[in-house]
Structures are given as structure tokens and as C-alpha cells.
Short mmCIF file of C-alpha atoms in Angstrom, two decimals:
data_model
loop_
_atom_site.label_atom_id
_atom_site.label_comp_id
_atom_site.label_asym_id
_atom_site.label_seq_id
_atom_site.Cartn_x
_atom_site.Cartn_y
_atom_site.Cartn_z
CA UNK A 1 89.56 -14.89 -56.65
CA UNK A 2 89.69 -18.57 -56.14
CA UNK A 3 86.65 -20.32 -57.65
CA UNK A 4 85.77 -23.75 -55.54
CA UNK A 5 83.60 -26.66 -57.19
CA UNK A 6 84.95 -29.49 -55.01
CA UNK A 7 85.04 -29.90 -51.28
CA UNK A 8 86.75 -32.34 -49.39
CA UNK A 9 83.17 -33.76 -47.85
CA UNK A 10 79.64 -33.99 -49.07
CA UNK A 11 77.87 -31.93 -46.85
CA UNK A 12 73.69 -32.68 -45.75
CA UNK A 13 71.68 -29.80 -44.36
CA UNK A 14 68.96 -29.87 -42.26
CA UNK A 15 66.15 -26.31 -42.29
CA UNK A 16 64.72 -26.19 -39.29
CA UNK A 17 65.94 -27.81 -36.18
CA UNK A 18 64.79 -27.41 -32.88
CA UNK A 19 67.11 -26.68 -29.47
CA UNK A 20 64.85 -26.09 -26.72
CA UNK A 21 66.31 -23.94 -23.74
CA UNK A 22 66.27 -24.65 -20.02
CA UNK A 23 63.09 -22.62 -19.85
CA UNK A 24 61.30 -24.14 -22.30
CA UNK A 25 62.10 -21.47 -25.06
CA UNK A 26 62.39 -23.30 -28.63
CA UNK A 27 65.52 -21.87 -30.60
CA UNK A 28 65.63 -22.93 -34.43
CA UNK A 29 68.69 -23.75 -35.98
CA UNK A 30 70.20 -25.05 -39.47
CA UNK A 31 72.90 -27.15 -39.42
CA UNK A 32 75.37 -28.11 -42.16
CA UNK A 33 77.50 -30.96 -41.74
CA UNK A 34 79.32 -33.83 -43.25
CA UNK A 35 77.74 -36.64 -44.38
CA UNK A 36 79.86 -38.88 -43.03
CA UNK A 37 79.58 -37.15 -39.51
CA UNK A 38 77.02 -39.93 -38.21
CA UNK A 39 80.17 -42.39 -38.44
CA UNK A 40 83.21 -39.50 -38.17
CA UNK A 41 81.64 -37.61 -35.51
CA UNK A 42 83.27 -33.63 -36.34
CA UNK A 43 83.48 -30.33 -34.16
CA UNK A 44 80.71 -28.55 -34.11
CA UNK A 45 80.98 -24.26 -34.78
CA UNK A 46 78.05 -22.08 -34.11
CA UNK A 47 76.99 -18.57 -35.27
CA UNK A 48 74.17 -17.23 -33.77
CA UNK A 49 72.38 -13.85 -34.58
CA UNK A 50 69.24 -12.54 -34.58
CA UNK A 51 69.47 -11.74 -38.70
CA UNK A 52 66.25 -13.83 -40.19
CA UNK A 53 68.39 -17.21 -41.49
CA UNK A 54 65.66 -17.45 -43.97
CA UNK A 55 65.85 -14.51 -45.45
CA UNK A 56 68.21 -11.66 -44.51
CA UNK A 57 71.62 -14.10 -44.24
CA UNK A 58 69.87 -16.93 -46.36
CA UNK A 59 72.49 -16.34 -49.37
CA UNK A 60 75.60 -15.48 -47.31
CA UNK A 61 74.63 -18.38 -45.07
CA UNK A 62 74.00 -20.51 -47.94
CA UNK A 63 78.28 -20.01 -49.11
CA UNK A 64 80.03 -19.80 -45.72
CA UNK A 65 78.55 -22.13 -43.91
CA UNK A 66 78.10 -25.35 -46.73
CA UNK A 67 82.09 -24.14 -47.22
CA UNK A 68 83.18 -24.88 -43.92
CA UNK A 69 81.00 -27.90 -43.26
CA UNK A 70 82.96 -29.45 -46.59
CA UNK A 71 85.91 -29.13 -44.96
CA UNK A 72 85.09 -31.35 -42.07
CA UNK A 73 82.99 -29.43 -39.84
CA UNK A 74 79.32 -29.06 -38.58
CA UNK A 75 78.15 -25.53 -39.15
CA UNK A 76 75.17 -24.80 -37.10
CA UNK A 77 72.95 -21.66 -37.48
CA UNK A 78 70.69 -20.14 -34.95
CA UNK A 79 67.71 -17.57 -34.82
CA UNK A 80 68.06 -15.63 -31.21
CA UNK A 81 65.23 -16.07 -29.24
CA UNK A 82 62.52 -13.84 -30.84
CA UNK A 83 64.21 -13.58 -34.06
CA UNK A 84 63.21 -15.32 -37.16
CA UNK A 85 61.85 -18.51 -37.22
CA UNK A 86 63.07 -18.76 -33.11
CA UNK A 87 60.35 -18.57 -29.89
CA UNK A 88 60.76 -15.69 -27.72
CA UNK A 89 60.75 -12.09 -27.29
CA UNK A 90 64.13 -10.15 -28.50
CA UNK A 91 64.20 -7.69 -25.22
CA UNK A 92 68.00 -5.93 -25.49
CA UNK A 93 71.43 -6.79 -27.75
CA UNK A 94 73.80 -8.75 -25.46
CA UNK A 95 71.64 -9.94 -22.46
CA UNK A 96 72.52 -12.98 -20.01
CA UNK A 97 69.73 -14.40 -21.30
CA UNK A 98 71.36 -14.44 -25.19
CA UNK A 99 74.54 -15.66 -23.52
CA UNK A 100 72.83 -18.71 -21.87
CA UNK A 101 71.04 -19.00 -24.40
CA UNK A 102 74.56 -19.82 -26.65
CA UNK A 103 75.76 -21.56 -24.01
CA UNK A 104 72.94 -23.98 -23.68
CA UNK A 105 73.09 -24.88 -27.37
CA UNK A 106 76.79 -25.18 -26.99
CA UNK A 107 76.04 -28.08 -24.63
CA UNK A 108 73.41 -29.57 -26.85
CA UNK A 109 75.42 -29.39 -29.88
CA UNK A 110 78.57 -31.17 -27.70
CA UNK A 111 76.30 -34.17 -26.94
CA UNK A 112 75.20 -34.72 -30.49
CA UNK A 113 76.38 -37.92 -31.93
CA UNK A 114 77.70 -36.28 -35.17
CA UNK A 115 79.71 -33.83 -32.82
CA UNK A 116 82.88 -35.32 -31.43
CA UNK A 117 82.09 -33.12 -27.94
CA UNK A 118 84.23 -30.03 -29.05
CA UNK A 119 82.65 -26.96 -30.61
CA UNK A 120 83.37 -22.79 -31.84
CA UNK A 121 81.83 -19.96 -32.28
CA UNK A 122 82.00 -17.76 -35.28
CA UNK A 123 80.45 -14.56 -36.14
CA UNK A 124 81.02 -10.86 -37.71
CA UNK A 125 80.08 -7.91 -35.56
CA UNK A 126 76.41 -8.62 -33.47
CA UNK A 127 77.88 -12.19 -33.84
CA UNK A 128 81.48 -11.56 -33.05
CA UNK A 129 80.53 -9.86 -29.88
CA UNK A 130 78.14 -12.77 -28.93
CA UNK A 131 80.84 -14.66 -29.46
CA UNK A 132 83.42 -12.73 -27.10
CA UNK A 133 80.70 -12.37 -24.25
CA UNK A 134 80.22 -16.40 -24.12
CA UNK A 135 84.18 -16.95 -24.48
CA UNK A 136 84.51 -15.15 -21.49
CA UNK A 137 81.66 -17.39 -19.79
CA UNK A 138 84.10 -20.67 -20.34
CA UNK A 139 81.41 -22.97 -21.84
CA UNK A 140 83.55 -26.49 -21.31
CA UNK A 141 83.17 -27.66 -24.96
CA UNK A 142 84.19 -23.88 -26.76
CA UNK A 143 87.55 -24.10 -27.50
CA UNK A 144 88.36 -21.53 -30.25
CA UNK A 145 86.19 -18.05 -31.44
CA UNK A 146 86.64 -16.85 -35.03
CA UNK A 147 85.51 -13.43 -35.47
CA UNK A 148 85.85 -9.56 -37.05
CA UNK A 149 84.16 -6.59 -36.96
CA UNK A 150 84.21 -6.08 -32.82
CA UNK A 151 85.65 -4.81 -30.30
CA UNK A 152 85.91 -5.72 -26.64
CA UNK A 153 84.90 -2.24 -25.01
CA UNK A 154 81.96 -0.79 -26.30
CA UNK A 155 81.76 2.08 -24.76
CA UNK A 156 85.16 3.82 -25.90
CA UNK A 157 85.15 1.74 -29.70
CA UNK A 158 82.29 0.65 -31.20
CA UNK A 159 79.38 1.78 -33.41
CA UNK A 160 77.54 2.61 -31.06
CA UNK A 161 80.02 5.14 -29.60
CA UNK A 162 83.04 6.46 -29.82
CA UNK A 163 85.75 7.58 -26.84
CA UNK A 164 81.92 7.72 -24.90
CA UNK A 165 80.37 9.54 -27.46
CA UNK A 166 76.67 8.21 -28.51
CA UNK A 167 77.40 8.29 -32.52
CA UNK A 168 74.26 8.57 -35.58
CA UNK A 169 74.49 4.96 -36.18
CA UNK A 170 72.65 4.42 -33.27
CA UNK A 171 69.23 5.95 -35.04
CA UNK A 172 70.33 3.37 -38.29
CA UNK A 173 70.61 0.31 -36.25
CA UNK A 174 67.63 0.80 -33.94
CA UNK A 175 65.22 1.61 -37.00
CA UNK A 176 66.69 -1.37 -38.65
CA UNK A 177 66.56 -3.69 -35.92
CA UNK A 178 63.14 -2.30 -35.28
CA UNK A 179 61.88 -3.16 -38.79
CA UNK A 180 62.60 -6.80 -38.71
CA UNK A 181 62.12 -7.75 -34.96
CA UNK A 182 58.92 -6.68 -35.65
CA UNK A 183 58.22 -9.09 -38.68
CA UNK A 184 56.82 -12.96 -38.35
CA UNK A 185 58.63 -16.21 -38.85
CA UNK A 186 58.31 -17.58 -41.86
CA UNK A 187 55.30 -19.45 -42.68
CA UNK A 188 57.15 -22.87 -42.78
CA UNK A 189 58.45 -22.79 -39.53
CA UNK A 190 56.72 -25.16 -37.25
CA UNK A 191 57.89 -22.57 -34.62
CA UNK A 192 55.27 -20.78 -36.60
CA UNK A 193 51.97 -22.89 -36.01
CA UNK A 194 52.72 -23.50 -32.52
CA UNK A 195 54.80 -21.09 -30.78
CA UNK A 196 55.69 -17.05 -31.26
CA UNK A 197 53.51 -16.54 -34.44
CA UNK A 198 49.82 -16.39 -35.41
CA UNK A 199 47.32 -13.99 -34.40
CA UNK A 200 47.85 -14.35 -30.65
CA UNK A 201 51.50 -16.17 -30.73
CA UNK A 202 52.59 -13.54 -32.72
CA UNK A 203 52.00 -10.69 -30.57
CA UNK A 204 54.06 -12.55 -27.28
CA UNK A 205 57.02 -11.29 -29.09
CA UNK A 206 55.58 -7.91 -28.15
CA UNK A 207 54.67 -7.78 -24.12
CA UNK A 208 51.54 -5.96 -23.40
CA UNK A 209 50.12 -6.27 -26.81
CA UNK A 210 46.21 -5.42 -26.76
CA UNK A 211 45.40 -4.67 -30.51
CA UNK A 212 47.25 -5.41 -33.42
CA UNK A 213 51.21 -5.60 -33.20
CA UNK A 214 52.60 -4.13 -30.22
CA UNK A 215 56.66 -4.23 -30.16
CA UNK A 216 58.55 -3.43 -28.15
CA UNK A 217 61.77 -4.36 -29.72
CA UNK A 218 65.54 -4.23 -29.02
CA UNK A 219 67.88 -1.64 -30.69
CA UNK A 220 71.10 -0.75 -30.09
CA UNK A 221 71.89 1.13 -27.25
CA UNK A 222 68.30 0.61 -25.68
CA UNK A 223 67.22 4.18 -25.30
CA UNK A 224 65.15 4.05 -28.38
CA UNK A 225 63.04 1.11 -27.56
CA UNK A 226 59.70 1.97 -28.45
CA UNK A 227 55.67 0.29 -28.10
CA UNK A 228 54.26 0.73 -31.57
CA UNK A 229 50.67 -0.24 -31.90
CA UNK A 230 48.80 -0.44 -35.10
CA UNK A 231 45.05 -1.55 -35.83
CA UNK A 232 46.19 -3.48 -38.96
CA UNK A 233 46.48 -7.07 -38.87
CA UNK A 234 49.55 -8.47 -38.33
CA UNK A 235 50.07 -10.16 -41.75
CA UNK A 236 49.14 -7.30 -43.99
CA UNK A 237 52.27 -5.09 -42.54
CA UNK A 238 54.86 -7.79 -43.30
CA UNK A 239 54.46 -10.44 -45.89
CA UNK A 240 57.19 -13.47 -45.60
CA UNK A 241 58.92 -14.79 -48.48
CA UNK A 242 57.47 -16.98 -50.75
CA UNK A 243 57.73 -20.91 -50.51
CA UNK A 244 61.28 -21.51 -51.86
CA UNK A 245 62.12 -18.12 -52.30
CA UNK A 246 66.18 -17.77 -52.04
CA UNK A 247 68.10 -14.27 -51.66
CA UNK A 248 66.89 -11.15 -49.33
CA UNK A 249 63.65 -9.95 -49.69
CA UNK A 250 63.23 -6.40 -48.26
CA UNK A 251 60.55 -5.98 -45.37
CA UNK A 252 57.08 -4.38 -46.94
CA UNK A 253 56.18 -0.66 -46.56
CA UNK A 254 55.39 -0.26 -42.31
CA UNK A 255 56.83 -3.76 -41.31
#
């Protein structure tokens, strides 16, 4: 293993950045880049996944990402629309709507003045085939993908199934995806006091919601999506992670 203490650029960060889509949908975003972007403007390479970036990826994210931006790039993270720290509601895996969605911040990130107007995509599996779907759209400024763990028919090679078959991973995924859809941004997020979280903002991530947490959240092959309703309040099923709180905190018991 090759142990790296230098990079070639000193690399700022910025948390929580806002990209607001063309129907008024706030995505949040953390971006990596050099410091010396503002001067050198740099392409710009985006992963975006609906995996929590301040929690579930926070460590990976915290090694790739700083790594690449050292080397001369902008590295630019993004909650999907009702995940994380992101507003929204997380209806299906690969909708239009998450493919404009990339495509829009695509745009945005091409017009930034630290981005010299070219940009990538990057990702492993969910973002790998994100990444494949909005290749295929042509966004002007993509010009390269970089990504594993996919492949480009799901129905006869994938996780999901296998030569057509509907394979046990499905049950895995869905309960998995089910368990953090369903938990709120983190208490930082200024996504959180005025958009998708709080006692009412909360529950839009959840359509229909009367009492309680309603969900009605994505999973993998859709056939398991599911209204759960609870009389709890919100915040005592899933409690984010502490104020400055680094690694991956597991979701409490019924979030």
C-alpha cells in the first residue's frame, strides 16, 4: 500500500452548499477543490447518491474525494433529492427526475468560476449507474464517467436480477434503503430549518403523511415500496449524529 502525506494542491472544502433545481428543489452538496481554483479555474467531477454525505459516506468521502481534489480537481458531492441533508421526496432508484436532477447541477457546476466549464461523473454501483444513465443524456459539459460496480442492462445482470430472475438482494436493499430514506437531515443543515425537515417539513418526504412519519420510500426494484405510519414523533425513531461527529453512525432501533 502506498501511504500519501503530500498532494500536489492544498485543497478547501466547503459542508453544505446549495444547487437549487429548475423546480425550485434545493440539492446540498460538498465540494472539495483547490485552493488555487478561484485563479486556476479546474474541471469539475461529481458523484451523486442518495447515501447520507454526513454520515453513511462521511469517512470514505472524507479520503477519495480531498485525494482527487489535490490533484487538481473540484470534487463535488451531492445528497439526491430527499436524501440526507437534500429537499425532496426520494420516489424510485433511477428516475428522469434524478437524471435532470444531475444534469442540472452539471450545468451549475460548468458555470462556476472555479470550474474551467468541463466536468465528470464518478461513482460505484447506485452511483455508477447514475452516472451511465446521464452519459447517455449528453449533458454538453460531461466529458468522461469513471465508474465500477454496474452494469448497463439491469434486467439480465445486476443485483437486482439475474438472466430476469428477481434475486434475495432485493429484500436487503429495499429494507436498507427503507431504513435511512426514512431518517432526517442532519440538524446542521439549513436544508433542515427551512425545507424537508421539522415536524411538518419532515413528513413532505413522505406524501400523504397524516400522523407521525409516513414513508413511502424508494427500494430497489419498486415492488416493495411501502406507507409506514407510526404515532411516535419523528425525532425519537432516528437520532442524527452528534455536532462534529465523524465516521458512520448506525440508524437507531425502528428508524
Amino acid at each position: 500500500m502506498r501511504h500519501v502525506d503530500k498532494l500536489p494542491h492544498e485543497v478547501s472544502k466547503e459542508d453544505h452548499v446549495i444547487i437549487t433545481m429548475s423546480d425550485g428543489v434545493r440539492l446540498s452538496a460538498r465540494i472539495w477543490r483547490p485552493t488555487t481554483s478561484d485563479r486556476e479555474p479546474v474541471p469539475a467531477i461529481l458523484e451523486a447518491i442518495p447515501y447520507r454525505k454526513n454520515d453513511l459516506t462521511s469517512t470514505r468521502d472524507a479520503i477519495h474525494h480531498p485525494y482527487i481534489a489535490g490533484h487538481g480537481y473540484a470534487c463535488v458531492r451531492v445528497d439526491l433529492r430527499g436524501t440526507g441533508e437534500s429537499e425532496g421526496v426520494l420516489q424510485d432508484e433511477y428516475l428522469e427526475r434524478e437524471q435532470r436532477d444531475a444534469e442540472e447541477v452539471l450545468a451549475w457546476l460548468a458555470e462556476q468560476p472555479w470550474c474551467d466549464g468541463t466536468t465528470g461523473m464518478m461513482g460505484l454501483s447506485w452511483g455508477a449507474f447514475a452516472a451511465l444513465q446521464v452519459a447517455a443524456r449528453q449533458p454538453p459539459s460531461l466529458g468522461a464517467i469513471v465508474i465500477a460496480s454496474f452494469t448497463d442492462d439491469r434486467y439480465a445482470d445486476d443485483m437486482h436480477y439475474v438472466g430476469g430472475a428477481m434475486l434475495s438482494d432485493n429484500l436487503a436493499e429495499a429494507g436498507t434503503m427503507f431504513a435511512y430514506a426514512t431518517c432526517p437531515p442532519t440538524r446542521r443543515s439549513s436544508v433542515t430549518a427551512g425545507g424537508t425537515c421539522g415536524t411538518n417539513g419532515w413528513t413532505r418526504r413522505a406524501p400523504g403523511s397524516s400522523n407521525g412519519c409516513a414513508t413511502s420510500t424508494a427500494t430497489s426494484t419498486g415492488v416493495m415500496r411501502r406507507s409506514v405510519r407510526t404515532t411516535r414523533p419523528c425525532a425519537a425513531r432516528c437520532s442524527p449524529p452528534a455536532a462534529g461527529r465523524t465516521g458512520t453512525p448506525m440508524p437507531s432501533p425502528g428508524c
